PDB file of C-alpha atoms and ligand atoms in Angstrom:
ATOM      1  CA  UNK A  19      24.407   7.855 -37.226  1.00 64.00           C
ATOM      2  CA  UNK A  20      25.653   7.069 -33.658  1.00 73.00           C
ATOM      3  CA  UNK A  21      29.092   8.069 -33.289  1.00 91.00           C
ATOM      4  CA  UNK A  22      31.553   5.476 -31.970  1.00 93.00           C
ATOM      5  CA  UNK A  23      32.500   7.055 -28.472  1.00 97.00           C
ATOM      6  CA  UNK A  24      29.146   9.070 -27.726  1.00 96.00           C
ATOM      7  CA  UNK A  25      28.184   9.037 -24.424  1.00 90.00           C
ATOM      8  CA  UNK A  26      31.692   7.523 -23.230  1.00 98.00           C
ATOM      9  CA  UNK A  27      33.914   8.986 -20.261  1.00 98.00           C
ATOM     10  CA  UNK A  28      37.738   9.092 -20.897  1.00 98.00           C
ATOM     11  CA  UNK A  29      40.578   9.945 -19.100  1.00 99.00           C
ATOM     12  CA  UNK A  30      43.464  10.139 -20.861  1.00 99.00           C
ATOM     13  CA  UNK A  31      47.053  11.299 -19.103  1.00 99.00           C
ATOM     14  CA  UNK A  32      49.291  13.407 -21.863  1.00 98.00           C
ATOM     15  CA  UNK A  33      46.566  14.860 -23.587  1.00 98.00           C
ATOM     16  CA  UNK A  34      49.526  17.442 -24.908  1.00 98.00           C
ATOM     17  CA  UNK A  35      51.911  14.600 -26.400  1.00 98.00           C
ATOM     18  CA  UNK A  36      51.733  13.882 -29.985  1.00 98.00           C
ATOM     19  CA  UNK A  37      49.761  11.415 -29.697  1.00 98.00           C
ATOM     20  CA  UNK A  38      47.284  12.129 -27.153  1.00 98.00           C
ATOM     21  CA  UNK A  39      46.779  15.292 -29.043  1.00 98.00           C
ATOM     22  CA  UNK A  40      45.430  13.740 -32.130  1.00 98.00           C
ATOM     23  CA  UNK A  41      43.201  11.015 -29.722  1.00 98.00           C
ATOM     24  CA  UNK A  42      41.568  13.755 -27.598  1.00 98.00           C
ATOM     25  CA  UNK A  43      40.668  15.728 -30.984  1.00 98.00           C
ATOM     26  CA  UNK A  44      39.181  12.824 -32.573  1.00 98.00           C
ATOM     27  CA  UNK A  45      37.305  10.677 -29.466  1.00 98.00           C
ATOM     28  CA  UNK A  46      35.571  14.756 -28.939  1.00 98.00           C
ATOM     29  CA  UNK A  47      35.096  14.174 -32.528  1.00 97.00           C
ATOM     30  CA  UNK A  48      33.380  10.440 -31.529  1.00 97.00           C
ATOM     31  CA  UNK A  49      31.539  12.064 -28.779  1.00 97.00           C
ATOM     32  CA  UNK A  50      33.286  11.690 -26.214  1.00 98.00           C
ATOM     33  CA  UNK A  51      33.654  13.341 -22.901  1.00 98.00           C
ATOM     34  CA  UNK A  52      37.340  13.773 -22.362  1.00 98.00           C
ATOM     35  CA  UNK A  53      39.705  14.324 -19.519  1.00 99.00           C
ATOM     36  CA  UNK A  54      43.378  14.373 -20.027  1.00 99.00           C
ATOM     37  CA  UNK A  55      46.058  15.880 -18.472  1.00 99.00           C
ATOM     38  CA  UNK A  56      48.996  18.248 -19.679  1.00 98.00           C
ATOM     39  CA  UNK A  57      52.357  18.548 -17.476  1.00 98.00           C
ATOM     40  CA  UNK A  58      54.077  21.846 -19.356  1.00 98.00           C
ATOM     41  CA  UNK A  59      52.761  22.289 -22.537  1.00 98.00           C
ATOM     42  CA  UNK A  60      49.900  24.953 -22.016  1.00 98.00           C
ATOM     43  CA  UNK A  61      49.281  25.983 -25.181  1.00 98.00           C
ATOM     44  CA  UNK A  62      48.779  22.751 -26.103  1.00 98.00           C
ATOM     45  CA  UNK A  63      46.300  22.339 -23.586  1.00 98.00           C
ATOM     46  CA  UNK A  64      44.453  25.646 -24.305  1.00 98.00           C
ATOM     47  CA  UNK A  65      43.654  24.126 -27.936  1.00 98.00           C
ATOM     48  CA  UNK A  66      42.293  20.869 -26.627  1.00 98.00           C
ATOM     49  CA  UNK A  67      40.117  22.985 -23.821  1.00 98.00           C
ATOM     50  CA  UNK A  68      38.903  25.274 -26.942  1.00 98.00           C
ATOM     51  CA  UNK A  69      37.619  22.036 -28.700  1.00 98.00           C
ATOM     52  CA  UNK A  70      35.900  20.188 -25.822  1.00 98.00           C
ATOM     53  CA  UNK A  71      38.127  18.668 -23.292  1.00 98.00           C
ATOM     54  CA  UNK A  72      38.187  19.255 -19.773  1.00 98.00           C
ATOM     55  CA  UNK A  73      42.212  19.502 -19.001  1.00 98.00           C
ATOM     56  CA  UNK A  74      44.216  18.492 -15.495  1.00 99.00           C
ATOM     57  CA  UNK A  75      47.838  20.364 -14.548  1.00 98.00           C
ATOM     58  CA  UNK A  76      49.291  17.026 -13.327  1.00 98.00           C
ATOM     59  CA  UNK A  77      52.887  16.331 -12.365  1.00 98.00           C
ATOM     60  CA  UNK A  78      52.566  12.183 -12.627  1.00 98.00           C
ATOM     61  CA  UNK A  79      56.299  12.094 -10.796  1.00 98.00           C
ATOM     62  CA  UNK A  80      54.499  13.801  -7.641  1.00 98.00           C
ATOM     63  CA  UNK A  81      52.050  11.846  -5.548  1.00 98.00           C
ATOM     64  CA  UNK A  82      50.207  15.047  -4.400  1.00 98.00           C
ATOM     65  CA  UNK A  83      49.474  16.104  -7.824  1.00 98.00           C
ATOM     66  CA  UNK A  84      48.609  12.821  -8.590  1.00 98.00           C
ATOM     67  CA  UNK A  85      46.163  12.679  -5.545  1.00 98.00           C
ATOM     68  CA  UNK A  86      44.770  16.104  -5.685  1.00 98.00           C
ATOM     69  CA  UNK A  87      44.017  14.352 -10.027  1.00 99.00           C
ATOM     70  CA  UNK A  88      42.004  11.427  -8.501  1.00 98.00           C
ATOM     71  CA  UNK A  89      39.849  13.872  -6.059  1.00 98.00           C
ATOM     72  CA  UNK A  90      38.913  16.297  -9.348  1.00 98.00           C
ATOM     73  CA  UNK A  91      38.256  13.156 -11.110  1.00 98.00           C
ATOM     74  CA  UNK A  92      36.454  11.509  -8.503  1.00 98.00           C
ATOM     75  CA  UNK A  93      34.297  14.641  -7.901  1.00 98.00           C
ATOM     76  CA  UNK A  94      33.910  15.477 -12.187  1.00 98.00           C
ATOM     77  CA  UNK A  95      32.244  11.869 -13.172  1.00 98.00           C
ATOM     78  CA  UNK A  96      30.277   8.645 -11.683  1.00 97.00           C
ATOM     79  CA  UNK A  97      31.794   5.824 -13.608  1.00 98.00           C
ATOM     80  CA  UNK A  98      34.833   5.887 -16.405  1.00 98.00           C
ATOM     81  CA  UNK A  99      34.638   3.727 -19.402  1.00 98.00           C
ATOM     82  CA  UNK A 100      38.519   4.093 -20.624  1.00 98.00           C
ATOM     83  CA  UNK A 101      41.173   5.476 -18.731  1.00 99.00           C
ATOM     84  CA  UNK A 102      44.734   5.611 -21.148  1.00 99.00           C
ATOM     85  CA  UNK A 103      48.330   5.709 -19.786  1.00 99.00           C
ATOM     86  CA  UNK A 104      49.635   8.041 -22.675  1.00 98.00           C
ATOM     87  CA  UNK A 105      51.928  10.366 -20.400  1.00 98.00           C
ATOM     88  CA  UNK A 106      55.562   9.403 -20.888  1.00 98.00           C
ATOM     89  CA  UNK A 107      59.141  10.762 -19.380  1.00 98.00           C
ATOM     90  CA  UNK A 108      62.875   9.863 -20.742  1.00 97.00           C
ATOM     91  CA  UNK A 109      66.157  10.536 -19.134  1.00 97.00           C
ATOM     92  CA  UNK A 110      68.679   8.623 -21.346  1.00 96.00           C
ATOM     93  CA  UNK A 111      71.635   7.726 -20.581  1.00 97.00           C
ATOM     94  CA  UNK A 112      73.733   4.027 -20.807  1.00 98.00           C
ATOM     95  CA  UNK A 113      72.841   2.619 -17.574  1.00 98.00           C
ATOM     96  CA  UNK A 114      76.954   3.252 -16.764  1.00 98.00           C
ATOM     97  CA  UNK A 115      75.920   6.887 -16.380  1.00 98.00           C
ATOM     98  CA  UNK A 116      72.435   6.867 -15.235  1.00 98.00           C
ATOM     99  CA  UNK A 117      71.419   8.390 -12.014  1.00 98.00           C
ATOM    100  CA  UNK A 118      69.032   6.721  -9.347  1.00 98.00           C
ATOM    101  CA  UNK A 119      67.013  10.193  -9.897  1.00 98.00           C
ATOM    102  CA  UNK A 120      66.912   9.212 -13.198  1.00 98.00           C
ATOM    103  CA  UNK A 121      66.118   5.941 -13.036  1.00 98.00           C
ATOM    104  CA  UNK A 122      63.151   6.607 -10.042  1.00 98.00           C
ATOM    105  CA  UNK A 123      61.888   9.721 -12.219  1.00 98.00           C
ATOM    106  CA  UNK A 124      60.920   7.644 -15.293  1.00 98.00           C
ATOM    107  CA  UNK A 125      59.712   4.596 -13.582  1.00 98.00           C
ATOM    108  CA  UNK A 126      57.934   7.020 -11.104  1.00 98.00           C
ATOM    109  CA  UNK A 127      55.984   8.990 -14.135  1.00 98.00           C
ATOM    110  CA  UNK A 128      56.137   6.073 -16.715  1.00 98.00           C
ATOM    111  CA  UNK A 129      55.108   2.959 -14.852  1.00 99.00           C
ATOM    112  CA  UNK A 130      54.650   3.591 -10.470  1.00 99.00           C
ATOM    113  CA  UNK A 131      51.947   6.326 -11.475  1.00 99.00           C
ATOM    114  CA  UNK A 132      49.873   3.589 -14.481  1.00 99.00           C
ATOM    115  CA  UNK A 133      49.593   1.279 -11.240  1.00 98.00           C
ATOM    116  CA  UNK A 134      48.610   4.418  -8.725  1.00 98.00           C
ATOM    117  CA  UNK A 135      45.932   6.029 -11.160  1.00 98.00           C
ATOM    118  CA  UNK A 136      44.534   2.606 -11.953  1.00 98.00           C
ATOM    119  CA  UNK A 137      44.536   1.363  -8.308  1.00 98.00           C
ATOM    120  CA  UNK A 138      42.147   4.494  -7.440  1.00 98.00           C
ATOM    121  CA  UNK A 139      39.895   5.338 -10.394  1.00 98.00           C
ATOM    122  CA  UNK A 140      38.721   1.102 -10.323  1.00 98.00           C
ATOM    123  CA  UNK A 141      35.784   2.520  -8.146  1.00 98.00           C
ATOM    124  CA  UNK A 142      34.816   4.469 -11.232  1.00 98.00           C
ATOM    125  CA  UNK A 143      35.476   1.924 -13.961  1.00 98.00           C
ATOM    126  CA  UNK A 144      33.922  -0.980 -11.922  1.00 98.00           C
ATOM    127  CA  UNK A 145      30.532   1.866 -12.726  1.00 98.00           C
ATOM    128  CA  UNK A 146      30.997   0.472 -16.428  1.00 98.00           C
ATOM    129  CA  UNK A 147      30.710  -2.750 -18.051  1.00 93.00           C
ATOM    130  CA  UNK A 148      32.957  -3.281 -19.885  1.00 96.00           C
ATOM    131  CA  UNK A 149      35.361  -0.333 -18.875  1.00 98.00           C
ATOM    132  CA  UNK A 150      38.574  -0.317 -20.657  1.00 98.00           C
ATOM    133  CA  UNK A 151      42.522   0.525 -19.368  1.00 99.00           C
ATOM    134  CA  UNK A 152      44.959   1.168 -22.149  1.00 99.00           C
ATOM    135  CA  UNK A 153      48.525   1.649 -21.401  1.00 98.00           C
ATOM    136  CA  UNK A 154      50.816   2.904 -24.044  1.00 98.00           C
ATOM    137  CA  UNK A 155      53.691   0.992 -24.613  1.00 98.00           C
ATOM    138  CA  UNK A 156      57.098   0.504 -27.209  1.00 97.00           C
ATOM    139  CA  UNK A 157      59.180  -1.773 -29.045  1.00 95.00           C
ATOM    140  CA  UNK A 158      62.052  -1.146 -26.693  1.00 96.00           C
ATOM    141  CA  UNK A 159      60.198  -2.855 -24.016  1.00 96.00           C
ATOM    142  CA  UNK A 160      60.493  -6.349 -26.113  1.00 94.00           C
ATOM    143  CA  UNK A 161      63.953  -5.264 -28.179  1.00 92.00           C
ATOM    144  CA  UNK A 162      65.761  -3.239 -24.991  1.00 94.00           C
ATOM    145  CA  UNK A 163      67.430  -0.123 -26.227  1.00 92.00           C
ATOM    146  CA  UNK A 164      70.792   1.611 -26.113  1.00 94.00           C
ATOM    147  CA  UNK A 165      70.877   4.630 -23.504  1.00 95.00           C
ATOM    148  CA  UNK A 166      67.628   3.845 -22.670  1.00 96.00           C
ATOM    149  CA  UNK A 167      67.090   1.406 -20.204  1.00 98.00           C
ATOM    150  CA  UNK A 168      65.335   3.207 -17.763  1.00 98.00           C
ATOM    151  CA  UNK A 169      62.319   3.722 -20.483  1.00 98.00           C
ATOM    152  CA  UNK A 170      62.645   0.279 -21.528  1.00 98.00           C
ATOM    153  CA  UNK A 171      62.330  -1.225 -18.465  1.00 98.00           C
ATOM    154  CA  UNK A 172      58.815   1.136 -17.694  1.00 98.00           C
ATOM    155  CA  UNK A 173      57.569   0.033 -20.822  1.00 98.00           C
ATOM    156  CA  UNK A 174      58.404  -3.834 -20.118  1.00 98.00           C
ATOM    157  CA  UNK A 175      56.580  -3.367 -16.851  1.00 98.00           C
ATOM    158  CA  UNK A 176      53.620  -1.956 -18.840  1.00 98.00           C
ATOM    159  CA  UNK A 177      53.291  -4.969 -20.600  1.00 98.00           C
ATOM    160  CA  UNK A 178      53.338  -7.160 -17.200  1.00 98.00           C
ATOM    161  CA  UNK A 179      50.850  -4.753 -15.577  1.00 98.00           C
ATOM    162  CA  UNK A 180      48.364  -4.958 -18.621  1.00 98.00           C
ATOM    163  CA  UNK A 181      48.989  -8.843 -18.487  1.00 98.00           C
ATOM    164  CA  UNK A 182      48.099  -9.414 -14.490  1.00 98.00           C
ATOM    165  CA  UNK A 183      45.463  -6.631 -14.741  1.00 98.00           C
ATOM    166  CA  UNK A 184      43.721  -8.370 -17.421  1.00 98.00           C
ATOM    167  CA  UNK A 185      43.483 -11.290 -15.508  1.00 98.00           C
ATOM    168  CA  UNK A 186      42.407  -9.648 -12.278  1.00 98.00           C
ATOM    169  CA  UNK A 187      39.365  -7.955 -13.861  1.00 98.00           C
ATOM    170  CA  UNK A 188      38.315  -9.722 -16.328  1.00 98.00           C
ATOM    171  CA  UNK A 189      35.062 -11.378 -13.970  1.00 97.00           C
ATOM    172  CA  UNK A 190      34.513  -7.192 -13.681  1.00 97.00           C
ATOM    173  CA  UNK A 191      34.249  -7.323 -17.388  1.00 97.00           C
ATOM    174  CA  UNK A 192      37.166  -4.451 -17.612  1.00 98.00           C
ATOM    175  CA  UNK A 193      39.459  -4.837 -20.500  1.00 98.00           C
ATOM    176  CA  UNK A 194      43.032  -4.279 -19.665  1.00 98.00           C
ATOM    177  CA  UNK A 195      45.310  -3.744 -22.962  1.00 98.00           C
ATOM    178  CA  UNK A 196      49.065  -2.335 -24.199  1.00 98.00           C
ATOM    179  CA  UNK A 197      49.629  -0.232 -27.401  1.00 98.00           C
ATOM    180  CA  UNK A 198      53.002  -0.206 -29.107  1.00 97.00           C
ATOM    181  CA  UNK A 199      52.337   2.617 -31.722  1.00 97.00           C
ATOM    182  CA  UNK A 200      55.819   2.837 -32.888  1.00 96.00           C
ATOM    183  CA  UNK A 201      58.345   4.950 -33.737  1.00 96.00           C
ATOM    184  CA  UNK A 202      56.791   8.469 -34.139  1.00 97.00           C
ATOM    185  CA  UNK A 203      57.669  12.167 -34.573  1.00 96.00           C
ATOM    186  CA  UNK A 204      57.019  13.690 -31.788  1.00 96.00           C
ATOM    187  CA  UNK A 205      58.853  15.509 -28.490  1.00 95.00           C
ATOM    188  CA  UNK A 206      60.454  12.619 -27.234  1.00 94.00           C
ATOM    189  CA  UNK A 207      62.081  11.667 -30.362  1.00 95.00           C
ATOM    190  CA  UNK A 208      62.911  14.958 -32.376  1.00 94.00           C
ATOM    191  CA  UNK A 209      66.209  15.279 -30.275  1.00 93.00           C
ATOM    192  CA  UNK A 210      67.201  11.844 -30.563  1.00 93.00           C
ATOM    193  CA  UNK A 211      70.605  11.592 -32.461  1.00 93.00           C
ATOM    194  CA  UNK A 212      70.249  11.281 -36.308  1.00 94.00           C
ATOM    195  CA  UNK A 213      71.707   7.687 -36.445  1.00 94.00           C
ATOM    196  CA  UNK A 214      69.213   6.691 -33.675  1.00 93.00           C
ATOM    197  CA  UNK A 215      66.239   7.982 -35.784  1.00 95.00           C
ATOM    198  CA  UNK A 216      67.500   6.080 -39.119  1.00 95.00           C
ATOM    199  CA  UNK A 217      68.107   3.056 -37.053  1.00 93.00           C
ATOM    200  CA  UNK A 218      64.599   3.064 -35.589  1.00 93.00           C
ATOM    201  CA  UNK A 219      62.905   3.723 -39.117  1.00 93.00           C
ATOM    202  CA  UNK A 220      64.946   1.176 -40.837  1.00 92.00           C
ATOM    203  CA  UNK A 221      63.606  -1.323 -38.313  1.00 90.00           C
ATOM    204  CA  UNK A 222      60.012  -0.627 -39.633  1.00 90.00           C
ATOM    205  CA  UNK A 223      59.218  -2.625 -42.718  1.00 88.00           C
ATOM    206  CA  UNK A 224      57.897   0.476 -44.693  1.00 92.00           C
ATOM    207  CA  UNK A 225      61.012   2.243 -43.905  1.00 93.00           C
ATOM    208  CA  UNK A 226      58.642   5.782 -41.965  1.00 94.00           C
ATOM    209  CA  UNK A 227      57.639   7.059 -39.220  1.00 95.00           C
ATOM    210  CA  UNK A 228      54.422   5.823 -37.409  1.00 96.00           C
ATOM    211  CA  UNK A 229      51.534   8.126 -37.815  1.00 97.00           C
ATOM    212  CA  UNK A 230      49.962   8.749 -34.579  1.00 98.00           C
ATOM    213  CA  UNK A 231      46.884  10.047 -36.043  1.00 98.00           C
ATOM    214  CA  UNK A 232      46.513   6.255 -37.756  1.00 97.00           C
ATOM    215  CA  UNK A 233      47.835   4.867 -33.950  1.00 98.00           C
ATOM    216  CA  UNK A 234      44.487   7.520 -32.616  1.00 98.00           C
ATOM    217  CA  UNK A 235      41.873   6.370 -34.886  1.00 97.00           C
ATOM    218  CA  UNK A 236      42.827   2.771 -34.150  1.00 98.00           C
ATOM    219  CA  UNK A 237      42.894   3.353 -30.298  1.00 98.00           C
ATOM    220  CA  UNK A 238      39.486   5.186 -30.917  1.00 98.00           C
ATOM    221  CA  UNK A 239      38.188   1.824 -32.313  1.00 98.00           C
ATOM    222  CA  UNK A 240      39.346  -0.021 -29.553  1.00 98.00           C
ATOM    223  CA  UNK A 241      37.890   2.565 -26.873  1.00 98.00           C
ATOM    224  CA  UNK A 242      34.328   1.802 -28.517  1.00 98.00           C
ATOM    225  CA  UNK A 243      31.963  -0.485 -28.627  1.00 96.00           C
ATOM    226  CA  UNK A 244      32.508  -2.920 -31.423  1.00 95.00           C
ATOM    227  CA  UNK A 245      35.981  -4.051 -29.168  1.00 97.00           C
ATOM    228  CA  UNK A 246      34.847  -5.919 -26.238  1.00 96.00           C
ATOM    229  CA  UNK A 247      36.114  -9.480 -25.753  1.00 95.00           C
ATOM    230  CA  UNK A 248      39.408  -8.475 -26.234  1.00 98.00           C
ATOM    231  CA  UNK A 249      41.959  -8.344 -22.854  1.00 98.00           C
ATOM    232  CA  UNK A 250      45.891  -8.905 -21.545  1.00 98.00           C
ATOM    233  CA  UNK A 251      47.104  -7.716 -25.417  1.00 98.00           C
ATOM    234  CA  UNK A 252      49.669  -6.100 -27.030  1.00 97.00           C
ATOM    235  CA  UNK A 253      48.996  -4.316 -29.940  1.00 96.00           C
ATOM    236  CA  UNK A 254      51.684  -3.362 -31.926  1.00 94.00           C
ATOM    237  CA  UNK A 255      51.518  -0.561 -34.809  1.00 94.00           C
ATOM    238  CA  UNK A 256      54.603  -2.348 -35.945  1.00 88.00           C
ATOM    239  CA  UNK A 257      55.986  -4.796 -39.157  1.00 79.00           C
ATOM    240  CA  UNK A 258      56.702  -8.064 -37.669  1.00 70.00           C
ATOM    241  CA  UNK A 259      60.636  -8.100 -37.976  1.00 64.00           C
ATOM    242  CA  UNK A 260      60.560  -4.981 -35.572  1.00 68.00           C
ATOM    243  CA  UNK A 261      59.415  -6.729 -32.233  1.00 68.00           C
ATOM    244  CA  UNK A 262      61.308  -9.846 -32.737  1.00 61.00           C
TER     245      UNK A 262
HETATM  246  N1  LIG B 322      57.283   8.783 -29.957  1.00 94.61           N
HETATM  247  C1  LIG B 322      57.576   7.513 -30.155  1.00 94.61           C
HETATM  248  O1  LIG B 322      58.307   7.159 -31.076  1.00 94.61           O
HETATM  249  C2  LIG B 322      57.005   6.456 -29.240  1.00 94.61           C
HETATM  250  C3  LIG B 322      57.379   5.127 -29.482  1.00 94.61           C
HETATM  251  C4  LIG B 322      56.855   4.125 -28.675  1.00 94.61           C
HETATM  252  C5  LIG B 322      56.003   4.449 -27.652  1.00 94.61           C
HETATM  253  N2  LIG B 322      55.673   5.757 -27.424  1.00 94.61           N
HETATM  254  C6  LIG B 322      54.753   6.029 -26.326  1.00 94.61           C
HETATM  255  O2  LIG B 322      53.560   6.617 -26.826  1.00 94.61           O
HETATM  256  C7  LIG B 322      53.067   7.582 -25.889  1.00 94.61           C
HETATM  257  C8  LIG B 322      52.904   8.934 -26.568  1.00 94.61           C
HETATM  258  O3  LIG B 322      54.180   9.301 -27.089  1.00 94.61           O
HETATM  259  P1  LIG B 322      54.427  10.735 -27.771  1.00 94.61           P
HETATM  260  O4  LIG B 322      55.698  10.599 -28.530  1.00 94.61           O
HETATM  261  O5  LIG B 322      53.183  11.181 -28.440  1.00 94.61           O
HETATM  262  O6  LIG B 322      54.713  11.627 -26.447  1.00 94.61           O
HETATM  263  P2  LIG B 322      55.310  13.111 -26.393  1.00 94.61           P
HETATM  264  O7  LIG B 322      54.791  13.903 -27.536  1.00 94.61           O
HETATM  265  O8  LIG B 322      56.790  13.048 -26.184  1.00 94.61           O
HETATM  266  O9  LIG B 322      54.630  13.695 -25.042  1.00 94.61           O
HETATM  267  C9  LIG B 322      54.932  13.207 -23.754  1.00 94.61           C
HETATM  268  C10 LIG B 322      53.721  13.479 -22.862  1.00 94.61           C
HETATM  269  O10 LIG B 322      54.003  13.115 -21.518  1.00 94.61           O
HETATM  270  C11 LIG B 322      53.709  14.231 -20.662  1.00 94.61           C
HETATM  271  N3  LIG B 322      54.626  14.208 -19.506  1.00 94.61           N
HETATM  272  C12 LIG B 322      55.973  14.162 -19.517  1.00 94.61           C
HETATM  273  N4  LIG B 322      56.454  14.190 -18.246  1.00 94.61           N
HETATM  274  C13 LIG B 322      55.362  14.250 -17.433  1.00 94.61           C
HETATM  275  C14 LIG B 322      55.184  14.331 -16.018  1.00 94.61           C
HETATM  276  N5  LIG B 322      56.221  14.357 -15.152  1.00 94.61           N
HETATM  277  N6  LIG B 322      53.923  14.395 -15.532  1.00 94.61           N
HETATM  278  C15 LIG B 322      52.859  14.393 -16.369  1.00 94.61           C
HETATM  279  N7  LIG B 322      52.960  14.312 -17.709  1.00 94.61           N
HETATM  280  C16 LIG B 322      54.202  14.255 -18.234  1.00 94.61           C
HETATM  281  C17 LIG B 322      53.902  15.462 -21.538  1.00 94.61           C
HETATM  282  O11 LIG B 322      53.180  16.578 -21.004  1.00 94.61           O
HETATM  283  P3  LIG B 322      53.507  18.115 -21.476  1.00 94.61           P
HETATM  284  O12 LIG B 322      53.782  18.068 -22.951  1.00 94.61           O
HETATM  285  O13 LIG B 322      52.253  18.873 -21.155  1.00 94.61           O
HETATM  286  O14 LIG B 322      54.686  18.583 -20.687  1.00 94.61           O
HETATM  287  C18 LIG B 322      53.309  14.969 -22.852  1.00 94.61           C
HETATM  288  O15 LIG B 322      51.899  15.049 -22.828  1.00 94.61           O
HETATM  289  C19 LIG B 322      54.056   7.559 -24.723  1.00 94.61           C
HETATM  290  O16 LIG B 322      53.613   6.676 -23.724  1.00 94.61           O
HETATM  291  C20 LIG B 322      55.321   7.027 -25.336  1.00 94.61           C
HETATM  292  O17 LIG B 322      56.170   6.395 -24.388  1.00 94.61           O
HETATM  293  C21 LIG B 322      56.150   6.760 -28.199  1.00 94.61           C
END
């Protein structure tokens, strides 16, 4: 039986988060040919190298990491069917206290570099028809959040870059699409204060977490070939209340 990503090129940037983890593992699974990139976690790399994927030490706040990215991407493959905005970056703090570092850092890694990579791989997805661009996104982008604004503002902008992207490629048949996949377990959470994790699970209907190998089997759907008409989207792994 053909498997739902064989013969597909994807990039995907925070191959090392939680969630990125569990995508690269399964689209290899699929039969894919994966790129992603790690920022610190090595290890975590190393395991996705062992089972297939071709990793990329990429800082995504530095523009010359992000260039010397595009030139190994560039010279690794002749077209790109999906390219995913996974990487992500927080500094919180209420905006009273946050930093312009702070504030440039996380819109720098979290939303400048989704418009930067994009802008320069089109050559390669323009190779495909249809070529996908997913950019992962969060209910704090449609709710705002407290000590977080920063973040929330990235993720907004997400939404607005998926929107106008969709609509300036859609005659070049590339998909352009946001994924909310909830509130997860993972780095960026674990540390989060103990009232802000009950707060974020109570505002799921099911009362738990979002399970990001359930948010990477659903993105794995919408990487292959049975998803093609869809463009300027939000998906949200979400109850309804949550994104009111
Ligand atoms: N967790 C949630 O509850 C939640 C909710 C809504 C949306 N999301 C979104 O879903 C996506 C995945 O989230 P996650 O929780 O799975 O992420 P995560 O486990 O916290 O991992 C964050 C990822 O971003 C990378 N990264 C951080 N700073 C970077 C930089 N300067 N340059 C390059 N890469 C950098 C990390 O690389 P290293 O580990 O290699 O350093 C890691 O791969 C993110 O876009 C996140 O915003 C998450």
């Amino acid at each position: 039986m053909k498997k739902n990503l064989s013969d597909k090129t994807v990039v995907i940037t925070g191959g090392t988060s939680r969630l990125g983890h569990s995508f690269v593992h399964r689209a290899l699974r699929e039969g894919a040919r994966v790129h992603f990139t790690f920022y610190q976690n090595k290890s975590k790399a190393e395991d996705l190298i062992r089972a297939g994927a071709t990793g990329h030490e990429v800082d995504l706040a530095s523009m010359e990491s992000l260039n010397r990215f595009i030139q190994e991407i560039r010279a690794a493959m002749s077209g790109l069917d999906v390219l995913i905005h996974n990487a992500a970056a927080c500094r919180d703090h209420t905006v009273q206290n946050l930093s312009e570092e702070d504030w440039d850092y996380v819109m720098n890694v979290n939303l400048k570099a989704v418009y930067y990579l994009t802008k320069k791989l089109l050559p390669l997805l323009f190779k495909k028809k249809p070529a996908k661009v997913f950019m992962l996104t969060s209910r704090v982008a449609l709710r705002g959040a407290y000590g977080t604004a920063n973040y929330a503002a990235a993720k907004a902008g997400l939404i607005a870059l998926a929107k106008s992207l969709a609509m300036e490629l859609g005659r070049k048949k590339i998909l352009v699409n946001a994924v909310n996949p909830g509130f997860m377990h993972s780095a960026m959470t674990v540390d989060l204060p103990r009232t802000a994790i009950e707060r974020n699970i109570e505002l799921n209907p099911l009362k738990e977490y979002s399970n990001p190998d359930e948010v990477a089997a659903f993105l794995s759907y919408l990487c292959g070939d049975e998803m093609n008409q869809v463009t300027g989207q939000v998906f949200h792994w979400e109850g309804r209340e949550t994104i009111l």
